[in-house]
């Protein structure tokens, strides 16, 4: 074991060094220190027992290749081997980010569904990029995500087990998040990452575990042998339509019981499929991140502000009552974007693309009794075409009226039309 | 109120950490003082582990045994509610009776009745001597108990007079018996064993087929290398099978 002390200097591969300021915390594999690197505060993860050469080389490769996306708190510099071990430097995590576990324990709460969807989108996008880079994450669990409850921005930590797809880091993962085939002894890969991702997303939306219902809670003592059954060979989704043995239990699985019927049907359908026996057993059939992104974009399109209670609610094909106040919401005015339908109510933010920046805000001009669209983009000027064929530019920060028949080009590729048809 | 405001804490299984402490006459003085000090200091750490652990709530139970045996509280308590009362040393070493007492509480009608279920408990036995009662029959009763079979069992032998065979029988393997030769090592190892056992269920594991007890032993071993005055024996670990739980 090689602990470091304040003012110790640790040299970096490729030159330079960091100076230890203080300990930030410790985990299973090592200690994280606050360090000074060229006058900037950074975090150093220092291994108590130096992992092998392969791990060191892999870490170095990951640093050279750079982060797959800005969602990752990616290793930035590798230390030379010294003091009996080594470590890597990464950015510090800002204070307003909370571990996902804090959300599960209701110590941190999303400020809005808007923020929750941002978090889901950022997580999916992060893993899409990671897999696109040819990596697998291997150890995806609730401890890896830090989320800003206000905005839903996400930082993905613990990126030291990230390996080229198909290669083995030695880590199996964490119980409750491991894919059934890994529980059964298989090697984690991008397909098992996708299973863990679906568990994380389920827990993000429903705040309970997808496989923990009556059957699992009835087990008095969760031993390794039972873990292998309930999360592996005999896993049953709590809302499996063909097997009701593991339904959530009132008084225990309160969140999912409350949210399952209220959140949109597409979400229920997706999870029911992703946790079906077929998907549990066939890793290659699991939904790819890109389709998760599409699903989240769909949910976003349906999220509106209720004009009555000003709370958020989801509009569905057959349902336009508010999930909070129960009042019917007027959804006559819509923006059609290809196959997508976005509902226009006062206060609603619209997301045109998949990044986590709202592009349009719906406002009301009280004196004219009319809704307006405000261009939230920092740089893109829209072009609006009126029903009579006039072209108008809507610069960033400017507004345009919501009138049926107006066509809007938000950018080169995205063109929409305001309608009041059903 | 909005749906998000209504969110409640996800149900957590309970992991009970049992301290089974020899308070016979030979423990008098600095040994018992060190035990008291170590446990008092480890409780806030357990509280923190529990507070940040979405998988398990950690509870603590403590059984002291001398001529008779006695639970410090009549039920397992969260670490932050567990106010340690210093135990006193006197008289005999009734480990057999302690085993029977432990077996009686390792059941759903005893200490293991958490509504959201439990994880296998962790049991830390501390002793500096040899049992003066019928240990064999006490242990035989305990070994029938499924909770005990599945438990993470670790023993701390305080000094060379501790009967390591007895501790090995209790833990099922001499690898889980850690010997300490000084007060500092005793304090450190209590901390390491308690903290490691409490964290084990919520960590990523590197190997598929090791038991939690084996994982704890491996971690404690690597920590012990750095504690002066602590040592560990080595031998293959036992495996257990579980079926019935009451
Ligand atoms: N980049 C960072 N900035 C600030 N604090 C950090 C950073 N990375 C880790 N920490 C803190 O340091 C502590 C240890 O982190 P670490 O990732 O080593 O442990 P862990 O996730 O608990 O366990 P494991 O080693 O199994 O991953 C944690 O409390 C964590 O919050
Ligand atoms: Mg970590
Ligand atoms: Zn409403």
XYZ file of C-alpha atoms and ligand atoms in Angstrom:
701
model
C 0.000 0.000 0.000
C 1.339 3.378 -0.977
C -0.501 6.381 0.366
C 0.649 9.843 -0.589
C 1.163 12.912 1.600
C 0.436 16.585 1.180
C 3.131 18.294 -0.906
C 4.344 15.012 -2.435
C 5.222 15.541 -6.076
C 4.105 12.921 -8.558
C 5.625 12.956 -12.014
C 3.556 12.460 -15.147
C 4.184 10.455 -18.281
C 5.278 12.912 -20.964
C 6.684 15.380 -18.440
C 5.353 17.654 -15.762
C 4.097 16.760 -12.323
C 1.272 17.270 -9.873
C 1.500 18.260 -6.214
C -0.745 16.591 -3.631
C -2.974 19.059 -1.773
C -5.288 16.772 0.185
C -7.313 13.555 0.132
C -10.807 13.818 -1.349
C -11.971 10.324 -0.587
C -11.199 6.672 -0.984
C -12.824 3.797 -2.787
C -12.293 0.124 -3.411
C -9.199 0.468 -5.534
C -7.570 3.576 -4.328
C -7.540 7.113 -3.010
C -8.552 10.250 -4.855
C -6.457 13.341 -4.061
C -6.940 16.989 -4.819
C -3.779 17.985 -6.696
C -2.267 21.038 -8.277
C -1.298 20.663 -11.934
C 0.336 23.779 -13.365
C -1.663 25.976 -11.033
C -4.969 24.223 -11.740
C -6.881 22.059 -9.251
C -7.358 18.531 -10.561
C -8.139 15.091 -9.115
C -5.592 12.278 -8.931
C -6.802 8.707 -8.598
C -4.014 6.778 -6.942
C -4.176 2.959 -6.825
C -3.370 1.385 -3.496
C -2.350 -1.822 -5.210
C -0.951 -1.047 -8.639
C -2.932 -2.934 -11.276
C -0.906 -4.860 -13.884
C 0.965 -3.644 -16.948
C -1.880 -4.308 -19.291
C -4.086 -1.980 -17.227
C -1.399 0.699 -17.306
C -0.998 0.477 -21.078
C -4.735 0.507 -21.595
C -5.090 3.587 -19.414
C -2.366 5.278 -21.408
C -4.124 4.422 -24.685
C -7.407 5.783 -23.386
C -5.715 9.035 -22.417
C -4.098 9.336 -25.857
C -7.400 8.654 -27.619
C -9.261 11.210 -25.546
C -12.789 11.168 -24.134
C -15.590 9.809 -26.332
C -17.782 12.751 -25.301
C -17.918 15.572 -22.792
C -20.055 13.338 -20.553
C -16.934 11.551 -19.345
C -14.681 12.601 -16.511
C -11.953 10.982 -18.595
C -8.372 10.290 -17.497
C -6.282 13.241 -18.688
C -2.759 12.275 -17.691
C -1.042 9.139 -16.468
C 1.534 9.257 -13.700
C 4.845 7.529 -13.993
C 5.236 4.466 -11.815
C 6.545 5.619 -8.460
C 6.111 5.151 -4.707
C 5.136 1.542 -5.414
C 2.128 2.378 -7.534
C 0.667 4.762 -10.103
C -2.455 6.740 -10.871
C -4.106 9.100 -13.312
C -5.225 12.722 -13.311
C -8.738 13.841 -14.229
C -10.842 16.958 -13.883
C -12.449 17.721 -10.544
C -16.119 17.005 -10.207
C -18.081 20.221 -9.611
C -19.943 20.453 -6.291
C -23.433 20.669 -7.775
C -23.244 17.107 -9.139
C -24.650 14.292 -7.006
C -23.992 10.589 -7.210
C -26.855 8.674 -8.805
C -27.186 6.729 -5.535
C -28.248 9.957 -3.855
C -31.170 10.188 -6.267
C -32.104 6.582 -5.495
C -32.059 7.371 -1.812
C -34.177 10.466 -2.439
C -31.442 12.704 -1.031
C -31.193 14.437 -4.382
C -34.222 14.999 -6.586
C -34.547 16.055 -10.191
C -35.896 19.579 -10.396
C -37.992 18.596 -13.409
C -38.727 15.870 -15.934
C -36.940 18.136 -18.362
C -33.774 17.655 -16.286
C -34.427 13.927 -15.961
C -34.710 13.568 -19.726
C -31.529 15.588 -20.181
C -29.755 13.161 -17.869
C -31.105 10.147 -19.739
C -30.117 11.667 -23.083
C -26.621 12.503 -21.931
C -26.055 9.016 -20.522
C -27.273 7.333 -23.724
C -25.238 9.639 -25.877
C -22.140 9.023 -23.758
C -22.400 5.259 -24.150
C -23.222 5.553 -27.833
C -20.007 7.500 -28.336
C -18.040 5.157 -26.090
C -19.181 2.128 -28.089
C -18.605 3.996 -31.338
C -14.997 4.522 -30.211
C -14.766 0.732 -29.986
C -14.779 0.541 -26.208
C -16.860 -1.294 -23.676
C -17.332 0.187 -20.227
C -17.622 -3.130 -18.356
C -18.607 -1.889 -14.939
C -21.651 0.266 -15.495
C -23.448 0.816 -12.198
C -25.101 3.437 -10.042
C -21.766 4.608 -8.675
C -20.532 5.871 -12.044
C -22.908 8.723 -12.632
C -22.863 12.173 -11.153
C -25.835 14.314 -12.054
C -26.766 17.950 -11.613
C -30.360 17.753 -10.320
C -31.243 21.160 -11.734
C -30.110 20.736 -15.306
C -29.740 16.957 -15.587
C -26.183 17.313 -16.810
C -24.205 14.103 -16.263
C -20.584 13.248 -15.595
C -19.554 9.624 -16.019
C -16.712 8.650 -13.665
C -14.552 5.611 -13.044
C -13.426 5.316 -16.616
C -10.373 3.254 -15.802
C -11.942 -0.097 -16.673
C -12.886 1.065 -20.147
C -11.388 -1.451 -22.569
C -11.530 -2.143 -26.281
C -14.757 -4.073 -26.980
C -14.196 -7.795 -26.391
C -11.200 -7.357 -24.113
C -11.338 -8.162 -20.476
C -10.485 -5.708 -17.727
C -10.852 -8.321 -15.027
C -13.799 -6.523 -13.528
C -17.139 -8.355 -13.558
C -19.305 -5.481 -12.431
C -21.591 -4.811 -9.538
C -24.417 -7.072 -8.429
C -27.887 -5.789 -9.457
C -26.354 -4.047 -12.507
C -24.581 -6.972 -14.145
C -26.171 -8.515 -17.200
C -27.552 -12.049 -16.719
C -24.864 -13.503 -18.980
C -22.167 -11.855 -16.852
C -23.819 -13.064 -13.651
C -23.601 -16.535 -15.197
C -19.853 -16.111 -15.629
C -19.512 -14.405 -19.017
C -17.170 -11.548 -19.843
C -18.589 -8.006 -19.858
C -18.780 -6.387 -23.285
C -20.788 -3.717 -25.070
C -23.865 -5.940 -25.062
C -23.743 -6.342 -21.316
C -23.127 -2.577 -21.086
C -26.468 -2.166 -22.863
C -28.218 -4.279 -20.274
C -26.686 -2.244 -17.430
C -27.657 0.918 -19.271
C -31.287 -0.210 -19.426
C -31.228 -0.891 -15.672
C -29.817 2.571 -14.993
C -32.416 4.201 -17.250
C -35.230 2.251 -15.615
C -34.027 3.360 -12.194
C -33.681 6.923 -13.403
C -37.282 7.016 -14.632
C -38.989 4.807 -12.060
C -36.662 4.952 -9.030
C -36.897 1.215 -8.350
C -35.000 -1.774 -9.719
C -36.549 -3.526 -12.738
C -36.027 -7.034 -11.382
C -36.863 -6.411 -7.730
C -40.483 -7.222 -6.984
C -42.451 -9.619 -4.810
C -40.368 -12.640 -5.682
C -37.080 -10.988 -4.803
C -38.288 -9.185 -1.700
C -39.619 -12.483 -0.372
C -36.101 -13.835 -0.279
C -35.048 -13.229 3.321
C -31.324 -13.390 2.711
C -29.740 -12.345 -0.561
C -26.801 -14.700 -0.790
C -24.521 -15.050 -3.795
C -26.512 -18.108 -4.845
C -29.764 -16.151 -4.836
C -28.138 -13.224 -6.607
C -27.222 -15.591 -9.420
C -30.856 -16.637 -9.670
C -32.689 -13.332 -9.324
C -30.329 -11.288 -11.476
C -29.313 -14.127 -13.753
C -30.849 -17.474 -14.537
C -34.291 -16.740 -13.095
C -34.553 -12.986 -13.627
C -38.158 -11.793 -14.038
C -39.056 -8.224 -14.961
C -41.446 -6.780 -12.360
C -44.010 -5.951 -15.055
C -43.463 -9.018 -17.195
C -46.900 -9.454 -18.794
C -46.471 -13.240 -18.982
C -45.171 -13.820 -15.496
C -46.757 -11.945 -12.616
C -44.671 -13.611 -9.915
C -42.452 -10.590 -9.346
C -44.843 -7.629 -9.308
C -43.840 -4.593 -7.234
C -45.055 -4.628 -3.658
C -47.150 -1.820 -2.231
C -45.376 -0.022 0.602
C -41.981 -1.150 -0.654
C -41.700 -0.357 -4.352
C -43.713 2.852 -4.079
C -42.004 4.882 -6.768
C -42.485 2.476 -9.629
C -46.065 1.708 -8.582
C -46.801 5.419 -8.675
C -44.913 6.279 -11.855
C -45.430 3.215 -14.077
C -49.022 4.015 -15.078
C -48.425 7.766 -15.306
C -45.321 8.023 -17.491
C -45.853 7.549 -21.250
C -46.838 4.229 -22.755
C -43.797 4.140 -25.082
C -41.593 3.989 -22.041
C -43.571 1.058 -20.601
C -43.495 -0.726 -23.938
C -39.763 -0.230 -24.341
C -38.836 -1.504 -20.898
C -41.285 -4.394 -21.121
C -39.518 -5.436 -24.311
C -35.974 -4.757 -23.086
C -36.511 -6.819 -19.933
C -38.429 -9.630 -21.643
C -37.020 -13.161 -21.393
C -35.909 -12.825 -24.974
C -33.783 -9.740 -24.407
C -32.436 -11.011 -21.117
C -31.205 -14.123 -22.913
C -30.129 -12.587 -26.221
C -27.607 -9.828 -25.569
C -27.214 -9.022 -29.259
C -30.889 -8.159 -29.620
C -30.818 -5.447 -26.973
C -31.695 -1.950 -28.064
C -28.767 0.166 -29.253
C -28.078 3.557 -27.690
C -29.212 5.405 -30.790
C -32.711 4.019 -30.365
C -32.713 4.935 -26.686
C -31.891 8.462 -27.809
C -34.846 8.426 -30.192
C -37.122 7.229 -27.436
C -35.956 9.969 -25.102
C -36.423 12.543 -27.862
C -39.993 11.286 -28.284
C -40.630 11.669 -24.563
C -39.237 15.165 -24.746
C -41.560 16.055 -27.606
C -44.478 15.027 -25.420
C -43.407 16.874 -22.305
C -45.355 20.111 -21.935
C -46.086 22.676 -19.291
C -49.689 22.488 -18.104
C -51.278 25.933 -18.652
C -53.473 25.332 -15.611
C -51.057 24.280 -12.832
C -47.770 25.205 -14.600
C -46.443 21.736 -13.780
C -44.922 19.381 -16.341
C -46.944 16.624 -17.927
C -46.722 14.199 -20.832
C -49.171 14.371 -23.726
C -50.037 11.062 -25.317
C -51.976 10.200 -28.442
C -55.021 9.341 -26.385
C -54.404 11.458 -23.337
C -54.167 15.198 -22.875
C -55.013 15.520 -19.212
C -52.409 16.825 -16.773
C -50.826 14.131 -14.589
C -50.738 16.534 -11.652
C -53.949 18.596 -11.686
C -56.021 16.359 -13.951
C -57.275 19.240 -16.103
C -57.567 18.840 -19.876
C -54.817 20.630 -21.762
C -55.521 22.429 -25.029
C -53.145 20.900 -27.569
C -54.677 22.345 -30.702
C -51.481 24.165 -31.617
C -48.643 21.915 -32.645
C -45.354 22.037 -34.433
C -44.945 19.201 -36.959
C -41.345 18.245 -37.621
C -41.451 15.415 -40.129
C -43.003 12.518 -38.250
C -42.637 14.308 -34.926
C -45.351 16.311 -33.205
C -44.414 18.919 -30.602
C -47.194 20.450 -28.559
C -47.230 24.200 -28.057
C -48.290 25.369 -24.617
C -47.051 28.379 -22.704
C -43.779 27.780 -20.907
C -42.846 24.607 -22.795
C -39.298 24.240 -24.100
C -38.785 22.493 -27.421
C -35.733 20.448 -28.334
C -35.175 20.291 -32.069
C -32.049 18.094 -32.017
C -30.565 15.578 -29.563
C -28.200 17.842 -27.708
C -29.341 18.942 -24.300
C -29.974 22.563 -25.240
C -33.546 23.723 -25.603
C -33.918 25.401 -29.000
C -37.333 27.012 -28.684
C -39.336 28.440 -25.834
C -43.078 28.870 -26.099
C -44.215 32.165 -24.542
C -47.502 34.024 -24.398
C -48.154 37.566 -25.477
C -50.949 38.308 -23.053
C -52.121 41.508 -24.749
C -52.405 39.869 -28.162
C -53.712 36.660 -26.590
C -51.255 34.738 -28.704
C -48.467 32.213 -28.231
C -44.972 33.069 -29.429
C -41.915 30.983 -30.274
C -38.648 32.374 -28.989
C -35.408 31.409 -30.692
C -33.133 30.151 -27.880
C -30.251 29.292 -30.177
C -27.079 31.288 -29.559
C -26.283 31.551 -33.258
C -28.868 30.053 -35.615
C -31.313 32.404 -37.341
C -34.565 30.710 -38.353
C -36.381 31.378 -41.565
C -40.170 31.513 -41.267
C -42.476 31.340 -44.268
C -45.957 32.744 -43.741
C -49.029 31.101 -45.299
C -49.049 33.889 -47.899
C -45.420 33.148 -48.794
C -43.607 35.983 -47.022
C -40.161 35.072 -45.636
C -39.117 36.367 -42.230
C -35.875 35.939 -40.324
C -36.044 35.104 -36.611
C -32.654 35.852 -35.101
C -31.401 34.385 -31.804
C -33.416 35.872 -28.953
C -36.202 37.006 -31.272
C -39.775 35.773 -31.300
C -42.366 34.848 -33.861
C -46.119 34.324 -33.495
C -47.670 30.861 -33.378
C -50.037 30.843 -36.375
C -51.229 27.777 -38.222
C -49.635 27.444 -41.619
C -46.311 29.123 -40.817
C -43.353 26.990 -41.883
C -40.072 27.366 -40.007
C -36.585 26.270 -41.040
C -34.652 25.892 -37.809
C -31.478 24.895 -39.626
C -30.420 23.400 -42.954
C -32.022 20.058 -42.285
C -34.923 20.682 -39.924
C -38.068 22.237 -41.237
C -41.355 22.346 -39.379
C -44.863 23.618 -39.749
C -47.255 25.039 -37.193
C -50.677 23.404 -37.406
C -53.983 23.440 -35.580
C -55.292 20.243 -37.166
C -56.021 17.136 -35.205
C -47.633 17.835 -5.390
C -45.663 16.701 -8.399
C -44.666 13.144 -9.073
C -41.000 13.939 -8.585
C -41.517 15.485 -5.167
C -43.239 12.301 -4.030
C -40.151 10.185 -4.692
C -39.266 7.999 -1.739
C -36.044 6.195 -0.920
C -35.510 2.988 -2.867
C -35.910 -0.083 -0.611
C -32.606 -1.325 0.699
C -31.736 -4.687 2.108
C -30.241 -4.737 5.563
C -26.743 -5.978 6.269
C -26.246 -6.590 9.946
C -22.763 -6.477 11.329
C -22.449 -8.594 14.472
C -19.692 -7.979 16.954
C -19.292 -11.027 19.184
C -16.926 -9.928 21.929
C -15.083 -11.938 24.512
C -15.380 -10.062 27.812
C -13.852 -12.723 30.015
C -11.450 -11.794 32.800
C -8.347 -12.123 30.618
C -9.586 -9.288 28.407
C -9.451 -6.847 31.331
C -7.381 -3.701 30.970
C -5.958 -2.483 27.705
C -7.503 -5.196 25.515
C -11.075 -4.425 26.403
C -10.206 -0.746 26.380
C -8.940 -1.052 22.808
C -12.042 -2.950 21.712
C -14.297 -0.286 23.191
C -12.277 2.447 21.584
C -12.150 0.757 18.190
C -15.869 0.079 18.016
C -16.769 3.599 19.090
C -14.545 4.939 16.347
C -15.769 2.631 13.640
C -19.468 3.389 14.216
C -19.390 6.788 12.451
C -17.628 5.162 9.510
C -20.348 2.539 9.286
C -22.948 5.268 9.493
C -21.357 7.001 6.547
C -21.073 3.811 4.509
C -24.733 3.130 5.177
C -25.831 6.668 4.360
C -24.136 6.558 0.976
C -25.034 3.025 0.047
C -28.115 2.595 -2.151
C -27.829 -1.195 -1.956
C -27.713 -1.904 1.737
C -28.558 -0.348 5.050
C -25.951 -1.266 7.625
C -27.109 -2.212 11.112
C -25.056 -3.198 14.078
C -25.605 -5.789 16.809
C -23.223 -6.691 19.602
C -23.075 -9.729 21.846
C -20.647 -9.876 24.726
C -19.856 -13.124 26.430
C -18.109 -13.958 29.670
C -19.751 -16.213 32.238
C -23.050 -15.441 30.561
C -23.800 -13.599 27.377
C -25.586 -10.360 26.796
C -26.784 -8.316 23.779
C -25.948 -4.639 24.029
C -29.290 -3.856 22.380
C -32.311 -6.076 21.967
C -32.302 -5.562 18.185
C -29.863 -4.525 15.454
C -29.602 -0.777 15.231
C -28.455 1.654 12.538
C -24.895 2.728 13.323
C -25.954 6.288 14.134
C -28.374 5.041 16.798
C -25.981 2.536 18.248
C -24.572 4.202 21.324
C -21.733 2.018 22.430
C -21.730 1.152 26.100
C -18.242 0.167 27.145
C -18.140 -3.511 27.933
C -16.404 -4.715 31.098
C -14.309 -7.805 31.442
C -14.964 -10.458 34.082
C -14.885 -14.194 34.760
C -15.302 -17.033 32.248
C -15.365 -17.519 28.458
C -18.738 -19.002 27.533
C -18.301 -19.054 23.761
C -20.535 -22.113 23.452
C -23.388 -20.255 25.074
C -22.688 -17.257 22.851
C -22.957 -19.481 19.765
C -26.343 -20.730 20.913
C -27.515 -17.216 21.656
C -26.351 -16.017 18.257
C -28.129 -18.921 16.546
C -31.365 -18.036 18.301
C -31.267 -14.490 16.939
C -30.178 -15.422 13.403
C -33.725 -15.978 12.252
C -36.608 -13.998 10.889
C -38.353 -14.212 14.237
C -35.182 -12.887 15.854
C -32.935 -10.162 14.472
C -33.330 -10.793 10.725
C -36.777 -9.394 10.098
C -36.123 -6.396 7.834
C -39.166 -5.723 5.609
C -37.091 -5.382 2.453
C -35.036 -8.444 3.280
C -31.431 -8.810 4.275
C -28.050 -9.628 2.941
C -26.058 -12.331 4.666
C -24.754 -10.843 7.905
C -21.129 -10.263 8.772
C -20.002 -11.696 12.084
C -16.826 -10.558 13.763
C -15.695 -12.665 16.688
C -13.075 -11.234 19.019
C -11.361 -13.406 21.605
C -8.098 -13.721 23.487
C -8.549 -17.117 25.022
C -10.211 -20.496 24.928
C -13.825 -21.339 25.713
C -14.508 -22.553 29.231
C -17.901 -24.037 28.408
C -19.241 -26.591 25.941
C -18.167 -24.844 22.762
C -18.632 -27.909 20.566
C -22.353 -28.266 21.116
C -22.892 -24.498 20.889
C -21.083 -24.329 17.587
C -22.886 -27.428 16.320
C -26.202 -25.636 16.889
C -24.954 -22.477 15.194
C -23.637 -24.384 12.200
C -27.158 -25.642 11.462
C -28.270 -22.062 10.989
C -28.543 -20.943 7.346
C -27.859 -17.317 8.142
C -24.676 -18.360 9.842
C -23.721 -20.594 6.937
C -24.048 -17.714 4.499
C -22.497 -15.112 6.786
C -19.176 -13.396 6.300
C -17.342 -14.760 9.338
C -14.114 -13.273 10.540
C -12.323 -13.822 13.840
C -9.754 -11.650 15.502
C -7.394 -13.513 17.782
C -5.981 -11.203 20.399
C -2.511 -12.425 21.301
C -1.084 -15.921 21.225
C -3.258 -17.335 23.995
C -6.318 -17.157 21.768
C -7.424 -20.625 20.741
C -7.038 -20.377 16.993
C -8.490 -23.826 16.389
C -11.694 -22.695 18.010
C -11.729 -19.496 15.960
C -11.037 -21.505 12.802
C -13.950 -23.786 13.574
C -16.138 -20.745 14.066
C -15.200 -19.024 10.806
C -14.908 -22.247 8.802
C -11.393 -21.437 7.618
C -8.160 -20.379 9.246
C -7.766 -17.765 6.528
C -10.488 -15.788 8.244
C -8.627 -15.727 11.556
C -6.476 -12.656 12.002
C -4.090 -12.469 14.909
C -3.051 -9.219 16.502
C -0.171 -8.732 18.887
C -0.633 -5.197 20.034
C -3.350 -2.736 20.909
C -2.824 -0.572 17.859
C -3.104 -3.502 15.515
C -6.262 -4.609 17.311
C -7.899 -1.236 16.770
C -6.871 -1.091 13.160
C -8.037 -4.548 12.325
C -11.438 -4.034 13.924
C -11.813 -1.011 11.708
C -10.635 -2.744 8.551
C -12.777 -5.837 9.059
C -15.917 -3.866 9.949
C -15.536 -1.405 7.091
C -14.643 -4.040 4.500
C -17.537 -6.311 5.469
C -19.980 -3.418 5.260
C -18.820 -2.335 1.835
C -18.494 -5.659 0.141
C -22.029 -5.975 -1.198
C -21.934 -2.648 -2.941
C -18.691 -2.958 -4.802
C -17.812 -4.105 -8.235
C -16.239 -7.499 -8.066
C -13.431 -8.789 -10.167
C -14.188 -12.469 -10.065
C -17.398 -14.356 -10.580
C -17.021 -17.237 -8.223
C -15.606 -15.936 -4.993
C -17.855 -15.688 -1.974
C -18.246 -12.448 -0.097
C -16.336 -13.980 2.782
C -13.437 -14.732 0.430
C -13.536 -11.186 -0.896
C -13.464 -9.760 2.617
C -10.596 -12.048 3.570
C -8.625 -10.982 0.493
C -9.139 -7.300 1.229
C -8.408 -7.602 4.919
C -5.273 -9.586 4.097
C -3.919 -6.905 1.842
C -4.630 -4.332 4.527
C -3.090 -6.506 7.237
C 0.215 -6.515 5.379
C 0.458 -2.891 6.352
C -0.536 -3.248 9.971
C 2.414 -3.942 12.209
C 1.524 -6.648 14.714
C -1.205 -8.327 12.700
C -0.870 -11.607 10.853
C -2.874 -14.043 8.872
C -2.785 -17.778 8.276
C -3.394 -19.337 4.908
C -5.311 -22.408 3.787
C -8.113 -23.106 1.350
C -11.477 -21.601 2.212
C -14.588 -23.622 2.784
C -17.689 -23.453 0.668
C -21.205 -23.646 1.963
C -24.601 -24.382 0.450
C -27.800 -22.741 1.544
C -31.364 -23.749 1.137
C -33.655 -23.042 3.979
C -34.077 -19.714 5.782
C -36.257 -18.980 8.741
N -12.836 13.638 -10.177
C -13.192 13.706 -8.895
N -13.405 14.900 -8.302
C -13.767 14.967 -7.015
N -13.949 13.900 -6.211
C -13.748 12.679 -6.736
C -13.362 12.516 -8.105
N -13.252 11.187 -8.347
C -13.545 10.563 -7.197
N -13.843 11.444 -6.222
C -14.202 11.113 -4.838
O -13.190 10.298 -4.293
C -13.725 9.183 -3.604
C -13.147 7.891 -4.090
O -13.466 7.716 -5.436
P -13.220 6.356 -6.180
O -13.779 6.454 -7.551
O -11.821 5.938 -6.027
O -14.036 5.406 -5.265
P -15.325 4.554 -5.410
O -16.053 4.918 -6.650
O -16.024 4.649 -4.123
O -14.763 3.095 -5.497
P -14.020 2.293 -6.668
O -12.574 2.394 -6.370
O -14.543 0.902 -6.480
O -14.385 2.890 -7.970
C -15.218 9.272 -3.764
O -15.734 9.765 -2.558
C -15.458 10.249 -4.856
O -16.598 11.011 -4.592
Mg -15.493 4.607 -8.097
Zn -51.839 20.668 -14.503
